[in-house]
PDB file of C-alpha atoms and ligand atoms in Angstrom:
ATOM      1  CA  MET E   7      17.741  -1.980  -5.414  1.00 44.00           C
ATOM      2  CA  ALA E   8      18.981   0.705  -3.070  1.00 55.00           C
ATOM      3  CA  THR E   9      18.516   4.342  -3.959  1.00 77.00           C
ATOM      4  CA  GLY E  10      21.059   6.930  -2.997  1.00 89.00           C
ATOM      5  CA  THR E  11      21.114  10.514  -1.847  1.00 94.00           C
ATOM      6  CA  LEU E  12      24.003  12.949  -2.062  1.00 96.00           C
ATOM      7  CA  ASP E  13      25.755  14.803   0.738  1.00 95.00           C
ATOM      8  CA  ASP E  14      28.917  16.944   0.863  1.00 95.00           C
ATOM      9  CA  ARG E  15      31.267  13.972   0.746  1.00 97.00           C
ATOM     10  CA  GLY E  16      29.529  11.103  -0.976  1.00 97.00           C
ATOM     11  CA  ILE E  17      26.444   9.088  -1.776  1.00 96.00           C
ATOM     12  CA  ILE E  18      24.412   7.807   1.154  1.00 95.00           C
ATOM     13  CA  VAL E  19      22.910   4.377   0.592  1.00 93.00           C
ATOM     14  CA  ALA E  20      20.936   2.256   3.042  1.00 93.00           C
ATOM     15  CA  CYS E  21      22.258  -1.306   3.352  1.00 94.00           C
ATOM     16  CA  PRO E  22      19.662  -3.647   1.762  1.00 92.00           C
ATOM     17  CA  HIS E  23      20.467  -6.241   4.422  1.00 94.00           C
ATOM     18  CA  CYS E  24      20.294  -4.287   7.703  1.00 96.00           C
ATOM     19  CA  GLY E  25      19.220  -0.741   6.780  1.00 95.00           C
ATOM     20  CA  GLN E  26      22.410   0.908   8.074  1.00 96.00           C
ATOM     21  CA  LYS E  27      23.231   4.067   6.112  1.00 95.00           C
ATOM     22  CA  ASN E  28      26.623   3.956   4.452  1.00 95.00           C
ATOM     23  CA  ARG E  29      28.558   6.521   2.458  1.00 95.00           C
ATOM     24  CA  PHE E  30      30.190   5.850  -0.914  1.00 95.00           C
ATOM     25  CA  ALA E  31      32.865   8.570  -0.906  1.00 96.00           C
ATOM     26  CA  TYR E  32      33.002  10.550  -4.159  1.00 96.00           C
ATOM     27  CA  GLU E  33      36.741   9.896  -4.509  1.00 95.00           C
ATOM     28  CA  ARG E  34      36.245   6.104  -4.367  1.00 93.00           C
ATOM     29  CA  LEU E  35      32.988   5.527  -6.238  1.00 92.00           C
ATOM     30  CA  GLY E  36      34.279   2.622  -8.309  1.00 84.00           C
ATOM     31  CA  GLN E  37      35.379   0.661  -5.249  1.00 86.00           C
ATOM     32  CA  ALA E  38      33.454  -1.854  -3.199  1.00 84.00           C
ATOM     33  CA  VAL E  39      31.950  -0.651   0.064  1.00 91.00           C
ATOM     34  CA  ARG E  40      31.161  -2.935   3.016  1.00 95.00           C
ATOM     35  CA  CYS E  41      28.310  -2.085   5.329  1.00 96.00           C
ATOM     36  CA  ALA E  42      29.638  -0.542   8.542  1.00 96.00           C
ATOM     37  CA  ALA E  43      27.153  -2.558  10.606  1.00 97.00           C
ATOM     38  CA  CYS E  44      26.754  -6.008   9.028  1.00 97.00           C
ATOM     39  CA  LYS E  45      29.777  -6.087   6.658  1.00 97.00           C
ATOM     40  CA  THR E  46      27.659  -7.008   3.632  1.00 95.00           C
ATOM     41  CA  THR E  47      29.372  -5.868   0.430  1.00 95.00           C
ATOM     42  CA  LEU E  48      27.210  -3.137  -1.099  1.00 93.00           C
ATOM     43  CA  SER E  49      26.870  -3.173  -4.863  1.00 89.00           C
ATOM     44  CA  PRO E  50      27.495   0.000  -6.875  1.00 89.00           C
ATOM     45  CA  LEU E  51      24.567   2.338  -7.450  1.00 88.00           C
ATOM     46  CA  ALA E  52      22.430   0.989 -10.278  1.00 92.00           C
ATOM     47  CA  GLU E  53      19.782   3.726 -10.314  1.00 94.00           C
ATOM     48  CA  PRO E  54      19.824   7.398 -11.231  1.00 96.00           C
ATOM     49  CA  ILE E  55      20.231   9.698  -8.221  1.00 96.00           C
ATOM     50  CA  GLU E  56      18.076  12.810  -7.978  1.00 96.00           C
ATOM     51  CA  VAL E  57      20.300  15.785  -7.145  1.00 97.00           C
ATOM     52  CA  ASP E  58      18.834  17.719  -4.187  1.00 95.00           C
ATOM     53  CA  SER E  59      21.048  20.818  -4.069  1.00 96.00           C
ATOM     54  CA  SER E  60      23.547  22.663  -6.232  1.00 97.00           C
ATOM     55  CA  ALA E  61      26.154  22.424  -3.441  1.00 97.00           C
ATOM     56  CA  HIS E  62      25.920  18.618  -3.519  1.00 97.00           C
ATOM     57  CA  PHE E  63      26.071  18.646  -7.309  1.00 98.00           C
ATOM     58  CA  ASP E  64      29.252  20.746  -7.196  1.00 97.00           C
ATOM     59  CA  ALA E  65      30.843  18.424  -4.613  1.00 98.00           C
ATOM     60  CA  LEU E  66      29.971  15.390  -6.732  1.00 98.00           C
ATOM     61  CA  VAL E  67      31.335  16.624 -10.062  1.00 97.00           C
ATOM     62  CA  ALA E  68      34.446  18.079  -8.400  1.00 97.00           C
ATOM     63  CA  HIS E  69      35.444  14.824  -6.702  1.00 97.00           C
ATOM     64  CA  SER E  70      33.771  11.901  -8.468  1.00 96.00           C
ATOM     65  CA  SER E  71      36.130   9.084  -9.383  1.00 95.00           C
ATOM     66  CA  LEU E  72      33.647   7.951 -12.057  1.00 95.00           C
ATOM     67  CA  PRO E  73      32.285   9.867 -15.050  1.00 96.00           C
ATOM     68  CA  VAL E  74      29.010  11.539 -14.085  1.00 97.00           C
ATOM     69  CA  VAL E  75      26.133  11.466 -16.568  1.00 97.00           C
ATOM     70  CA  VAL E  76      23.688  14.300 -15.879  1.00 98.00           C
ATOM     71  CA  ASP E  77      20.094  14.238 -17.113  1.00 98.00           C
ATOM     72  CA  TYR E  78      18.646  17.757 -16.977  1.00 98.00           C
ATOM     73  CA  TRP E  79      14.870  17.410 -16.894  1.00 97.00           C
ATOM     74  CA  ALA E  80      11.638  18.985 -15.629  1.00 97.00           C
ATOM     75  CA  PRO E  81       8.303  17.474 -14.587  1.00 96.00           C
ATOM     76  CA  TRP E  82       6.320  19.198 -17.374  1.00 96.00           C
ATOM     77  CA  CYS E  83       8.633  18.047 -20.191  1.00 96.00           C
ATOM     78  CA  GLY E  84       7.147  15.172 -22.229  1.00 95.00           C
ATOM     79  CA  PRO E  85      10.382  14.032 -23.928  1.00 95.00           C
ATOM     80  CA  CYS E  86      12.047  14.001 -20.485  1.00 96.00           C
ATOM     81  CA  HIS E  87       9.566  11.352 -19.365  1.00 95.00           C
ATOM     82  CA  MET E  88      10.344   9.364 -22.513  1.00 94.00           C
ATOM     83  CA  VAL E  89      14.071   9.409 -21.812  1.00 95.00           C
ATOM     84  CA  ALA E  90      13.692   8.584 -18.086  1.00 96.00           C
ATOM     85  CA  PRO E  91      13.438   4.774 -18.553  1.00 97.00           C
ATOM     86  CA  GLU E  92      16.433   4.900 -20.926  1.00 97.00           C
ATOM     87  CA  ILE E  93      18.436   6.762 -18.268  1.00 97.00           C
ATOM     88  CA  GLN E  94      17.431   4.057 -15.786  1.00 97.00           C
ATOM     89  CA  LYS E  95      18.720   1.375 -18.145  1.00 97.00           C
ATOM     90  CA  VAL E  96      22.049   3.160 -18.492  1.00 97.00           C
ATOM     91  CA  ALA E  97      22.370   3.430 -14.691  1.00 96.00           C
ATOM     92  CA  ALA E  98      21.616  -0.283 -14.283  1.00 96.00           C
ATOM     93  CA  ARG E  99      23.855  -1.525 -17.107  1.00 96.00           C
ATOM     94  CA  GLN E 100      26.787   0.786 -16.319  1.00 96.00           C
ATOM     95  CA  ALA E 101      26.682   0.504 -12.510  1.00 93.00           C
ATOM     96  CA  GLY E 102      30.219   0.959 -11.189  1.00 92.00           C
ATOM     97  CA  ARG E 103      31.399   2.496 -14.483  1.00 94.00           C
ATOM     98  CA  PHE E 104      29.328   5.696 -14.757  1.00 94.00           C
ATOM     99  CA  LEU E 105      27.309   7.489 -12.141  1.00 96.00           C
ATOM    100  CA  VAL E 106      23.942   8.707 -13.418  1.00 97.00           C
ATOM    101  CA  VAL E 107      22.217  11.687 -11.795  1.00 97.00           C
ATOM    102  CA  LYS E 108      19.124  13.725 -12.569  1.00 97.00           C
ATOM    103  CA  VAL E 109      18.828  17.493 -12.207  1.00 97.00           C
ATOM    104  CA  ASN E 110      15.302  18.921 -12.085  1.00 97.00           C
ATOM    105  CA  THR E 111      15.872  22.323 -13.700  1.00 97.00           C
ATOM    106  CA  ASP E 112      12.674  23.715 -12.125  1.00 96.00           C
ATOM    107  CA  ALA E 113      13.776  22.787  -8.593  1.00 97.00           C
ATOM    108  CA  LEU E 114      17.453  23.669  -9.211  1.00 97.00           C
ATOM    109  CA  SER E 115      17.069  26.582 -11.614  1.00 96.00           C
ATOM    110  CA  ASP E 116      20.411  28.030 -10.472  1.00 96.00           C
ATOM    111  CA  LEU E 117      22.212  24.990 -11.911  1.00 96.00           C
ATOM    112  CA  GLY E 118      20.310  25.165 -15.187  1.00 95.00           C
ATOM    113  CA  GLN E 119      21.216  28.838 -15.521  1.00 96.00           C
ATOM    114  CA  ARG E 120      24.846  28.394 -14.529  1.00 96.00           C
ATOM    115  CA  PHE E 121      25.359  25.679 -17.159  1.00 96.00           C
ATOM    116  CA  GLY E 122      23.247  27.476 -19.761  1.00 96.00           C
ATOM    117  CA  ILE E 123      20.720  24.683 -20.201  1.00 96.00           C
ATOM    118  CA  ARG E 124      18.317  26.050 -22.824  1.00 92.00           C
ATOM    119  CA  SER E 125      16.390  22.958 -23.825  1.00 94.00           C
ATOM    120  CA  ILE E 126      15.509  19.767 -22.032  1.00 96.00           C
ATOM    121  CA  PRO E 127      16.120  16.951 -21.932  1.00 97.00           C
ATOM    122  CA  THR E 128      19.832  17.743 -22.065  1.00 97.00           C
ATOM    123  CA  LEU E 129      22.415  15.095 -21.220  1.00 97.00           C
ATOM    124  CA  ALA E 130      25.888  16.097 -20.081  1.00 97.00           C
ATOM    125  CA  VAL E 131      28.975  14.133 -19.074  1.00 97.00           C
ATOM    126  CA  PHE E 132      31.321  15.389 -16.368  1.00 97.00           C
ATOM    127  CA  GLY E 133      34.740  13.942 -15.682  1.00 95.00           C
ATOM    128  CA  GLY E 134      37.811  15.161 -13.838  1.00 91.00           C
ATOM    129  CA  GLY E 135      35.839  18.076 -12.394  1.00 93.00           C
ATOM    130  CA  ARG E 136      34.601  19.551 -15.666  1.00 94.00           C
ATOM    131  CA  GLU E 137      31.965  19.108 -18.312  1.00 96.00           C
ATOM    132  CA  LEU E 138      33.259  16.991 -21.193  1.00 96.00           C
ATOM    133  CA  ALA E 139      30.285  16.935 -23.556  1.00 96.00           C
ATOM    134  CA  ARG E 140      26.569  17.548 -23.799  1.00 96.00           C
ATOM    135  CA  THR E 141      23.743  16.698 -26.129  1.00 96.00           C
ATOM    136  CA  SER E 142      20.037  17.473 -26.136  1.00 95.00           C
ATOM    137  CA  GLY E 143      16.950  15.494 -27.031  1.00 93.00           C
ATOM    138  CA  ALA E 144      15.595  12.078 -26.055  1.00 92.00           C
ATOM    139  CA  ARG E 145      17.472   8.999 -27.251  1.00 93.00           C
ATOM    140  CA  PRO E 146      17.694   5.289 -26.501  1.00 97.00           C
ATOM    141  CA  ALA E 147      19.981   3.872 -23.796  1.00 97.00           C
ATOM    142  CA  SER E 148      22.470   2.445 -26.310  1.00 97.00           C
ATOM    143  CA  ASP E 149      22.915   5.896 -27.902  1.00 97.00           C
ATOM    144  CA  ILE E 150      23.409   7.472 -24.473  1.00 97.00           C
ATOM    145  CA  GLU E 151      26.063   4.865 -23.639  1.00 97.00           C
ATOM    146  CA  ALA E 152      27.854   5.514 -26.933  1.00 97.00           C
ATOM    147  CA  PHE E 153      27.750   9.259 -26.235  1.00 96.00           C
ATOM    148  CA  VAL E 154      29.284   8.777 -22.767  1.00 96.00           C
ATOM    149  CA  GLU E 155      31.952   6.344 -24.023  1.00 95.00           C
ATOM    150  CA  GLN E 156      32.982   8.808 -26.704  1.00 95.00           C
ATOM    151  CA  ALA E 157      33.030  11.769 -24.298  1.00 95.00           C
ATOM    152  CA  THR E 158      35.185   9.920 -21.764  1.00 93.00           C
ATOM    153  CA  SER E 159      37.507   8.133 -24.210  1.00 90.00           C
ATOM    154  CA  LYS E 160      39.862  11.107 -24.565  1.00 77.00           C
ATOM    155  CA  VAL E 161      40.367  11.868 -20.886  1.00 74.00           C
ATOM    156  CA  ARG E 162      41.662  10.079 -17.852  1.00 67.00           C
ATOM    157  CA  ILE E 163      39.225  10.425 -14.995  1.00 61.00           C
TER     158      ILE E 163
HETATM  159 ZN1   ZN K 227      24.234  -3.804   6.633  1.00 94.63          ZN
END
């Protein structure tokens, strides 16, 4: 399965067929993308994306056409490692419905401070350019999905 990286305008994914890099624009994340080189239809991201900069994070949450599930974590945090496979399951099962990203609060301490993340793991849901809900502590994938469904049920994204 392809992994993605963020840039200012979208998620960059290498085509699994030919290796061409393609961009899934943030504004059209739920829509099918065809590879610019070989025209293969690229499936939606089914893995969590590691956020590499706060500028890319801001661009994503401001423009994403899908709800964004954020896993705030750090390498030294035991419960974060327990929740990681559950986050992966959510990304795989909800591909094309939610986008799942991970924020390493050691590497991106400015984001952790700006959003007032005091304990990890913390899960947050962003939609329509703002944070809709957050919860802390490790939990199974089905609980995470229920949390996201509830957070996004009241808003149109
Ligand atoms: Zn291709």
